[in-house]
Amino acid sequence: MGGTIVLGIGNRLGGDDAVGTCVVNMLNQRRRRARALPPTEIIPIVIGIDAGTAPESYTSVIRQHQPDLLILVDAADMGLPPGTLRIITPETISILSFSTHNIPLPMFVAYVKEFCGKVLLVGVQPGQTETGMGISKVVRKSAKKLTEAILEGRTAEIPLLE
């Protein structure tokens, strides 16, 4: 079917761990505002899904849409300054510390690869993940930057985690 699905992963009550949810919310807000634009405006097909801590619950949606690109957005402790964005390869997923998930991300990625043209995992370095805290300003700013990059097709500009 094509297009892009962005799966925001994370705990909405866990401070910066909610960055995936934040990106999806920003994407969906932009899509709603874009409907008011003249029909001559080209808007990419982007479906934003807030997967919370259970991305595996959305495999049927991914299978149904068979996106050209599946972007997973999650907080990841990469040992970098808060708000840093990095593309994480399948080989590096297992050595990083991610937020709580019901199944390991490497297993999830291996499964959904069958239904997608490409799977991209974007990690965002959290600053604080205490329960009940909101997203920090620096991570919210990175979420906005990532949202723009997704909508403008510039995810290739995000550095690879070395």
Tab-separated table of C-alpha atoms in Angstrom:
chain	number	residue	atom	x	y	z
A	1	MET	CA	0.000	0.000	0.000
A	2	GLY	CA	2.947	2.322	0.578
A	3	GLY	CA	3.474	5.454	2.593
A	4	THR	CA	5.077	5.737	5.984
A	5	ILE	CA	3.991	4.510	9.382
A	6	VAL	CA	5.556	6.098	12.445
A	7	LEU	CA	5.227	3.964	15.543
A	8	GLY	CA	5.818	5.978	18.708
A	9	ILE	CA	7.026	3.717	21.496
A	10	GLY	CA	7.266	4.604	25.165
A	11	ASN	CA	5.627	5.205	28.493
A	12	ARG	CA	3.462	8.359	28.503
A	13	LEU	CA	3.996	8.703	32.262
A	14	GLY	CA	7.779	8.258	32.180
A	15	GLY	CA	9.174	11.699	31.384
A	16	ASP	CA	11.388	11.620	28.294
A	17	ASP	CA	10.445	7.979	27.730
A	18	ALA	CA	7.275	9.402	26.133
A	19	VAL	CA	9.215	10.907	23.212
A	20	GLY	CA	7.780	8.402	20.712
A	21	THR	CA	4.267	9.357	21.771
A	22	CYS	CA	5.192	13.032	21.530
A	23	VAL	CA	6.433	12.638	17.937
A	24	VAL	CA	3.252	10.806	16.916
A	25	ASN	CA	1.099	13.512	18.529
A	26	MET	CA	3.015	16.212	16.648
A	27	LEU	CA	2.689	14.301	13.364
A	28	ASN	CA	-1.038	13.812	13.809
A	29	GLN	CA	-1.560	17.486	14.728
A	30	ARG	CA	0.313	18.535	11.585
A	31	ARG	CA	-1.770	16.149	9.463
A	32	ARG	CA	-5.013	17.588	10.875
A	33	ARG	CA	-3.869	21.154	10.151
A	34	ALA	CA	-2.712	20.129	6.669
A	35	ARG	CA	-6.247	19.101	5.719
A	36	ALA	CA	-7.103	22.804	5.637
A	37	LEU	CA	-4.436	23.520	3.011
A	38	PRO	CA	-5.292	24.003	-0.662
A	39	PRO	CA	-5.405	20.716	-2.627
A	40	THR	CA	-2.311	21.794	-4.562
A	41	GLU	CA	-0.197	21.247	-1.441
A	42	ILE	CA	1.497	17.851	-1.439
A	43	ILE	CA	1.286	16.132	1.923
A	44	PRO	CA	3.136	12.854	2.383
A	45	ILE	CA	1.130	9.841	3.495
A	46	VAL	CA	2.232	9.396	7.101
A	47	ILE	CA	0.283	7.363	9.623
A	48	GLY	CA	1.219	8.085	13.227
A	49	ILE	CA	0.467	5.405	15.817
A	50	ASP	CA	1.007	5.771	19.549
A	51	ALA	CA	2.047	2.223	20.455
A	52	GLY	CA	2.782	2.932	24.109
A	53	THR	CA	4.878	0.104	25.538
A	54	ALA	CA	3.314	-2.575	23.315
A	55	PRO	CA	4.386	-2.062	19.684
A	56	GLU	CA	3.561	-5.712	18.979
A	57	SER	CA	-0.124	-4.813	19.330
A	58	TYR	CA	0.116	-2.986	15.994
A	59	THR	CA	1.624	-5.698	13.802
A	60	SER	CA	-1.723	-6.302	12.106
A	61	VAL	CA	-1.957	-2.601	11.163
A	62	ILE	CA	1.578	-2.731	9.779
A	63	ARG	CA	0.786	-5.919	7.872
A	64	GLN	CA	-2.425	-4.406	6.469
A	65	HIS	CA	-0.780	-1.171	5.265
A	66	GLN	CA	2.565	-2.675	4.184
A	67	PRO	CA	4.343	0.692	4.372
A	68	ASP	CA	7.321	1.580	2.234
A	69	LEU	CA	8.884	2.877	5.442
A	70	LEU	CA	8.211	1.985	9.074
A	71	ILE	CA	9.828	4.402	11.526
A	72	LEU	CA	10.047	3.337	15.156
A	73	VAL	CA	10.682	6.206	17.571
A	74	ASP	CA	11.783	5.368	21.084
A	75	ALA	CA	13.843	6.718	23.948
A	76	ALA	CA	17.172	4.915	24.066
A	77	ASP	CA	20.022	5.308	26.508
A	78	MET	CA	22.923	5.736	24.112
A	79	GLY	CA	25.225	7.555	26.526
A	80	LEU	CA	24.805	10.815	24.593
A	81	PRO	CA	23.521	14.277	25.612
A	82	PRO	CA	19.741	14.432	26.194
A	83	GLY	CA	17.747	15.011	23.014
A	84	THR	CA	20.360	13.512	20.687
A	85	LEU	CA	18.794	11.690	17.726
A	86	ARG	CA	20.425	8.625	16.198
A	87	ILE	CA	19.481	5.928	13.711
A	88	ILE	CA	20.016	2.588	15.397
A	89	THR	CA	20.866	-0.419	13.276
A	90	PRO	CA	19.471	-3.883	14.049
A	91	GLU	CA	22.964	-4.952	15.108
A	92	THR	CA	23.142	-2.276	17.822
A	93	ILE	CA	19.584	-2.580	19.157
A	94	SER	CA	20.415	-5.412	21.537
A	95	ILE	CA	23.323	-3.610	23.248
A	96	LEU	CA	21.331	-0.476	24.143
A	97	SER	CA	19.028	0.220	27.048
A	98	PHE	CA	15.494	0.956	25.883
A	99	SER	CA	12.435	1.793	27.880
A	100	THR	CA	10.178	-0.976	29.095
A	101	HIS	CA	8.699	-3.122	26.326
A	102	ASN	CA	6.585	-6.219	26.353
A	103	ILE	CA	8.836	-7.909	23.774
A	104	PRO	CA	12.452	-7.128	22.864
A	105	LEU	CA	12.773	-4.619	20.009
A	106	PRO	CA	15.135	-6.843	17.974
A	107	MET	CA	12.443	-9.528	17.891
A	108	PHE	CA	9.759	-7.000	16.929
A	109	VAL	CA	11.897	-5.508	14.132
A	110	ALA	CA	12.747	-8.955	12.747
A	111	TYR	CA	9.044	-9.807	12.601
A	112	VAL	CA	7.731	-6.608	10.961
A	113	LYS	CA	10.513	-6.479	8.345
A	114	GLU	CA	8.442	-8.973	6.337
A	115	PHE	CA	5.685	-6.392	5.811
A	116	CYS	CA	7.710	-3.229	5.165
A	117	GLY	CA	9.965	-1.861	2.494
A	118	LYS	CA	12.333	-0.513	5.155
A	119	VAL	CA	12.371	-0.347	8.960
A	120	LEU	CA	14.132	2.566	10.628
A	121	LEU	CA	14.648	2.830	14.388
A	122	VAL	CA	15.248	6.361	15.638
A	123	GLY	CA	16.555	6.546	19.183
A	124	VAL	CA	16.226	9.717	21.224
A	125	GLN	CA	18.510	10.082	24.223
A	126	PRO	CA	16.352	10.751	27.294
A	127	GLY	CA	17.422	13.120	30.041
A	128	GLN	CA	14.948	12.158	32.742
A	129	THR	CA	12.558	9.214	32.900
A	130	GLU	CA	11.044	9.575	36.349
A	131	THR	CA	7.404	8.512	36.647
A	132	GLY	CA	5.028	11.455	36.581
A	133	MET	CA	7.481	13.888	34.990
A	134	GLY	CA	6.726	15.553	31.672
A	135	ILE	CA	8.995	15.541	28.663
A	136	SER	CA	11.981	17.840	29.100
A	137	LYS	CA	12.327	20.911	26.890
A	138	VAL	CA	15.425	19.574	25.138
A	139	VAL	CA	13.753	16.253	24.253
A	140	ARG	CA	10.544	18.016	23.141
A	141	LYS	CA	12.678	20.198	20.855
A	142	SER	CA	14.279	17.055	19.389
A	143	ALA	CA	10.815	15.516	18.921
A	144	LYS	CA	9.791	18.577	16.911
A	145	LYS	CA	12.981	18.370	14.829
A	146	LEU	CA	12.334	14.671	14.162
A	147	THR	CA	8.699	15.349	13.229
A	148	GLU	CA	9.820	17.904	10.643
A	149	ALA	CA	12.465	15.528	9.273
A	150	ILE	CA	9.861	12.768	8.859
A	151	LEU	CA	7.346	15.014	7.109
A	152	GLU	CA	10.017	16.484	4.832
A	153	GLY	CA	11.585	13.101	4.003
A	154	ARG	CA	14.890	14.024	5.661
A	155	THR	CA	15.365	11.091	8.024
A	156	ALA	CA	18.556	10.196	6.126
A	157	GLU	CA	20.117	13.311	7.711
A	158	ILE	CA	19.896	11.756	11.176
A	159	PRO	CA	23.347	10.388	12.106
A	160	LEU	CA	23.896	6.678	12.557
A	161	LEU	CA	24.766	5.499	16.067
A	162	GLU	CA	28.413	4.486	15.996
